[in-house]
Short mmCIF file of C-alpha atoms in Angstrom, two decimals:
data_model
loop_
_atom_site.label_atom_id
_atom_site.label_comp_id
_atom_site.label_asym_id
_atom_site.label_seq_id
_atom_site.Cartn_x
_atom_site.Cartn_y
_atom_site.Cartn_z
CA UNK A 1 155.40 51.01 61.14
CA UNK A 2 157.84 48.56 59.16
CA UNK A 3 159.34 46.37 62.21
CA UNK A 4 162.77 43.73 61.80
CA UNK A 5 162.47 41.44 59.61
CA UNK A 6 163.54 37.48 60.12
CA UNK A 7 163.22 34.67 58.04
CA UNK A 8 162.30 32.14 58.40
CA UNK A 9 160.75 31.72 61.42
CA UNK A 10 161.11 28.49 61.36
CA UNK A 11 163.65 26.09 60.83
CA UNK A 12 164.27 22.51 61.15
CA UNK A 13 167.90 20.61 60.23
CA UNK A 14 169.53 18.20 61.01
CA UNK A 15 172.75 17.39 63.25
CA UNK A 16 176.20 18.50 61.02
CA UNK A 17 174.33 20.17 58.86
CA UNK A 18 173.93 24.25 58.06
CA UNK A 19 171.43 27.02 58.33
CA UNK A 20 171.25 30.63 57.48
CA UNK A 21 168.95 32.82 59.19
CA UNK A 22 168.45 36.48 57.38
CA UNK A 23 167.60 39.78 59.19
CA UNK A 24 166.01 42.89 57.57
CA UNK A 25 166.59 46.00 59.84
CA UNK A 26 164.21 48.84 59.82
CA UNK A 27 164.74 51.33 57.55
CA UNK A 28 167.62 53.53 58.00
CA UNK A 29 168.89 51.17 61.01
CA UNK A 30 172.73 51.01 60.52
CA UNK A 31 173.31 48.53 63.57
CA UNK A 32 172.16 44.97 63.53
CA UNK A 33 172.62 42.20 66.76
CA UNK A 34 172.11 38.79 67.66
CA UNK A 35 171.07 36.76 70.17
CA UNK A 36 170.59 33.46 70.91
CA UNK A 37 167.76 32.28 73.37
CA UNK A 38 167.10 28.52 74.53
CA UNK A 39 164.14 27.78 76.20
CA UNK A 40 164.07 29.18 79.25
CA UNK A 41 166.75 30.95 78.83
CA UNK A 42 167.69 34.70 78.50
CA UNK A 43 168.91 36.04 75.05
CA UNK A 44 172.44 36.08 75.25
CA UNK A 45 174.39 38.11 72.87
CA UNK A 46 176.16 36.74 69.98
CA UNK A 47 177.73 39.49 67.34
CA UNK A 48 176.48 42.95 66.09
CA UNK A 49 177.16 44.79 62.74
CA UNK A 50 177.30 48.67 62.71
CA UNK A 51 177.67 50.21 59.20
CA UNK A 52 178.71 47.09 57.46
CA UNK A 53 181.35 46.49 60.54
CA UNK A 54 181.83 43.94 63.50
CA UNK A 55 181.45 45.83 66.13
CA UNK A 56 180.97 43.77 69.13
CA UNK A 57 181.45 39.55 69.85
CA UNK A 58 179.67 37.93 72.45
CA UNK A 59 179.62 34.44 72.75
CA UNK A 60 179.96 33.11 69.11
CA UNK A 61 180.58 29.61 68.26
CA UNK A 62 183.57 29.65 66.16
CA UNK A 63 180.98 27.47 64.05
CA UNK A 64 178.86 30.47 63.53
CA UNK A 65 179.88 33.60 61.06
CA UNK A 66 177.84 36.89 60.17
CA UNK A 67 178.03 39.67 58.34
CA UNK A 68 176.29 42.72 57.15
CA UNK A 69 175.43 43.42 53.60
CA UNK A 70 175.59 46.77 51.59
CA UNK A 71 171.63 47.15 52.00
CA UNK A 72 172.21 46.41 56.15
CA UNK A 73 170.33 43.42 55.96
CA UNK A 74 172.51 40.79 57.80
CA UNK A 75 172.78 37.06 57.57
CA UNK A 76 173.84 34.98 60.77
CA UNK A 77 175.51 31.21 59.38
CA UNK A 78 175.65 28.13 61.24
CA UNK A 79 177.39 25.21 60.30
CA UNK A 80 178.05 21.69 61.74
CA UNK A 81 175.18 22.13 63.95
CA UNK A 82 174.70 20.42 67.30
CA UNK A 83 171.16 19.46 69.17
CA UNK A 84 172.01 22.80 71.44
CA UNK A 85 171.71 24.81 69.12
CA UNK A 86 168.04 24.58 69.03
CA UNK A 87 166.79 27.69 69.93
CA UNK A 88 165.07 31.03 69.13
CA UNK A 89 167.40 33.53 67.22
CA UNK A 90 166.80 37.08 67.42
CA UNK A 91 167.91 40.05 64.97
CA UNK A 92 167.81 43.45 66.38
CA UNK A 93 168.43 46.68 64.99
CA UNK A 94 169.09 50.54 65.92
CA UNK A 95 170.43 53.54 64.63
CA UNK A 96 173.64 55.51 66.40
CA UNK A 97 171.02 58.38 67.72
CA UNK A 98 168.90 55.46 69.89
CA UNK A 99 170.54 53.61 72.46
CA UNK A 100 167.64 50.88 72.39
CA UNK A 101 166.96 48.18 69.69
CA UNK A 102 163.67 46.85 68.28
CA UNK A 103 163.97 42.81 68.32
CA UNK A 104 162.40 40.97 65.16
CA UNK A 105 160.07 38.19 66.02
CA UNK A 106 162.77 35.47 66.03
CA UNK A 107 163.77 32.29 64.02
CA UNK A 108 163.15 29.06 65.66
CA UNK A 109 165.69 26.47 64.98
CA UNK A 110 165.35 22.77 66.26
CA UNK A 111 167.88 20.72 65.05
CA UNK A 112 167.53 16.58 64.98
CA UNK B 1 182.03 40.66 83.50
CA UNK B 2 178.52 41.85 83.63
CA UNK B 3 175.93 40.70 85.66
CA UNK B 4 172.10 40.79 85.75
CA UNK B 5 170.13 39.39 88.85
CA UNK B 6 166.65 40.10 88.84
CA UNK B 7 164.29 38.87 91.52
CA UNK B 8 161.87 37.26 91.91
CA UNK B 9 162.16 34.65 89.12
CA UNK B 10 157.83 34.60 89.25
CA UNK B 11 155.21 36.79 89.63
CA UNK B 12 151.74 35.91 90.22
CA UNK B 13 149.20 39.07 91.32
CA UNK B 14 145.61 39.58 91.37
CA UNK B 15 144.54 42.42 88.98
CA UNK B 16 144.78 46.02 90.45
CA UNK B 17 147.60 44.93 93.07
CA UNK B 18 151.08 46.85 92.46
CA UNK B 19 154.00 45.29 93.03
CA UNK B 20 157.61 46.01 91.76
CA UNK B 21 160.36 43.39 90.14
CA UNK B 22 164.07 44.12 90.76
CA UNK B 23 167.07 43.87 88.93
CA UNK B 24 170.27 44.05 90.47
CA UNK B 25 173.49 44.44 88.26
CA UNK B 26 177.32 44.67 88.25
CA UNK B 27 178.65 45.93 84.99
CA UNK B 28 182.32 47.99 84.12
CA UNK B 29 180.79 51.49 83.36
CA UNK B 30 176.79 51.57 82.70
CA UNK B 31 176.24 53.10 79.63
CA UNK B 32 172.39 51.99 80.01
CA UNK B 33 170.23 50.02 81.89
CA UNK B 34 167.52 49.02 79.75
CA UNK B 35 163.80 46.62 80.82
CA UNK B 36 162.05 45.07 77.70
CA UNK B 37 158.63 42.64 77.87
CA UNK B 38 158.66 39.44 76.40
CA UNK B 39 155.50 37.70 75.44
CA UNK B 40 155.73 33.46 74.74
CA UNK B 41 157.52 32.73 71.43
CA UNK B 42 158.25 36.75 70.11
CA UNK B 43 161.24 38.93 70.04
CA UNK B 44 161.54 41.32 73.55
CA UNK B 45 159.78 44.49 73.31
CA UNK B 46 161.72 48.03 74.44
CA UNK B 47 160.08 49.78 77.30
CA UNK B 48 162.69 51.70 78.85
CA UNK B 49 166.34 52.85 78.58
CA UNK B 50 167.93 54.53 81.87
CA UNK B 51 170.93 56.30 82.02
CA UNK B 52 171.73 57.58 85.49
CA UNK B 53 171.14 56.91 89.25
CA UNK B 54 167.87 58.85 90.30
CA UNK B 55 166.58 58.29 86.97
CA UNK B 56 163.01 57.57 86.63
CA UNK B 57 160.43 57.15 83.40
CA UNK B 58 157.33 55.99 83.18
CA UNK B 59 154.85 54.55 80.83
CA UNK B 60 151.05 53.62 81.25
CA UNK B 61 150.91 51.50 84.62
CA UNK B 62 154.94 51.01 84.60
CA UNK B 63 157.79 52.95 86.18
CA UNK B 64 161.14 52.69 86.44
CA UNK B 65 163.71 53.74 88.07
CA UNK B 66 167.89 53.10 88.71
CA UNK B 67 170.44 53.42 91.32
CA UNK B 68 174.16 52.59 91.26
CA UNK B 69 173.22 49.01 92.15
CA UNK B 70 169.89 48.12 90.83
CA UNK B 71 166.63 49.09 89.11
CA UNK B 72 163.17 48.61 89.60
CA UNK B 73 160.22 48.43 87.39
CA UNK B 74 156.86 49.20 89.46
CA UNK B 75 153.89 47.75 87.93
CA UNK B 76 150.95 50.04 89.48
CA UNK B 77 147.27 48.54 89.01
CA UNK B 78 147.88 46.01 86.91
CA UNK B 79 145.73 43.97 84.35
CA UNK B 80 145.59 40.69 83.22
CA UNK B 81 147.39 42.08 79.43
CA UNK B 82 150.29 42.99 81.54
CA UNK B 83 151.20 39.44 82.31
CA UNK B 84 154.74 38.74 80.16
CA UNK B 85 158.06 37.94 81.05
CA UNK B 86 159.84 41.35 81.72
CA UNK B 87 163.41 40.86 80.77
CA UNK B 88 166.63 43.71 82.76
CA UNK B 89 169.49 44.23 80.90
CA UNK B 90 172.78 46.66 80.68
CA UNK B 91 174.66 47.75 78.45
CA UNK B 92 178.88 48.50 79.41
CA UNK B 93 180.20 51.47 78.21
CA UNK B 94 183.09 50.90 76.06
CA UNK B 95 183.22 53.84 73.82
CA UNK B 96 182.66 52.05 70.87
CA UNK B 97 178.97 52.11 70.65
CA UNK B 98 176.85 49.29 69.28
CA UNK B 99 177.36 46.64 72.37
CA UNK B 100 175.49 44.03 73.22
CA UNK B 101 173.46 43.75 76.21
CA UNK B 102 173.77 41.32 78.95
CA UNK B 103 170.16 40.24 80.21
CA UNK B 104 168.79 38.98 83.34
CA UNK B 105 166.68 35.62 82.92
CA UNK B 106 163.93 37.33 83.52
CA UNK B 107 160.61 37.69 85.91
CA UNK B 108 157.83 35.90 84.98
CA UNK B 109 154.70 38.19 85.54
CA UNK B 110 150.86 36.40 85.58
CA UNK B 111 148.30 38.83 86.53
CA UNK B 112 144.79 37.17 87.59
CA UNK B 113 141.48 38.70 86.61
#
């Protein structure tokens, strides 16, 4: 069964400078989230995308933006970036008849 | 704001001893209660969503179940492929669907052969 899709899944850059992770959903997903989790750490919840939409905020860096594209895949950026922002980022997606989400297997960032 | 406690932070069991993890939680109207496993270095995996208090499911060797105040997962007979992290988290009802969840850190589960 086709699962999310993140690229890369890995990622190294260095301090100030940008990164954009990408996120396929499954097929026929309309809702995309992510989540940030340092080692350790639980995933905590950054921003989700229903139909194209924000729909929810969590705790964004104002230095982050995302959005979702007309094919629902969804693109998290990430500019001036600090050492703490090494971490792994998840992309999930679900569709308005599921309450759950499947998780993609994550995009490792470790900034220098 | 929502909260997620879940005890104990590690696990360690022989295989074929049950035990069960908590997770206690404070949240602004539960729209769900949901456990996922986490294995080193991959995205959480959905086991269950619960809905209501008295509200049980199982699957395989797990079960869980939810009151007003917490949720368990029971782990009966387990084997060594059951060791993961096993990750609580809730989701606030807000009416506008598409929330994020609020997790607990996490209990670490090792299961010895």
């Amino acid at each position: 069964a086709a699962g999310v899709i993140q690229s890369p899944r890995h990622l190294i850059k260095e301090k100030r400078e940008t990164a954009t992770l990408k996120c396929y959903p499954i097929p026929r997903h309309d809702t995309v989230y992510w989540y940030q989790q340092g080692p350790g750490q639980d995933p905590q919840f950054l921003i989700s995308f229903y139909e194209k939409m924000q729909s929810d905020k969590g705790s964004i860096p104002d230095r982050f933006s995302a959005q979702q594209f007309s094919d629902y895949h969804s693109e998290l950026n990430m500019s001036s970036l600090e050492l703490g922002d090494s971490a792994l980022y998840f992309c999930a997606s679900s569709d308005r008849t599921a309450d759950w989400a499947f998780f993609g297997q994550g995009t490792r960032l470790t900034v220098v | 704001e929502d909260q997620v406690t879940q005890s104990p932070e590690a696990l360690r069991l022989q295989e074929g001893e049950s035990s069960s993890l908590n997770c206690s939680y404070t949240v602004s109207g539960l729209r769900g209660l949901f456990w996922y496993r986490q294995d080193p270095g991959k995205g959480p995996e959905f086991l269950f969503t619960l809905y209501s208090a008295g509200e049980e499911k199982e699957k395989e060797r797990l079960k869980a179940t939810l009151t007003k105040k917490e949720s368990f997962l029971h782990i009966t007979a387990p084997k060594p492929e059951d060791s993961a992290t096993y990750l609580c988290a809730v989701q606030a009802y807000s009416g506008g669907g598409a929330d994020g969840l609020t997790f607990g850190k996490g209990t670490h589960l090792i299961i010895q052969p």
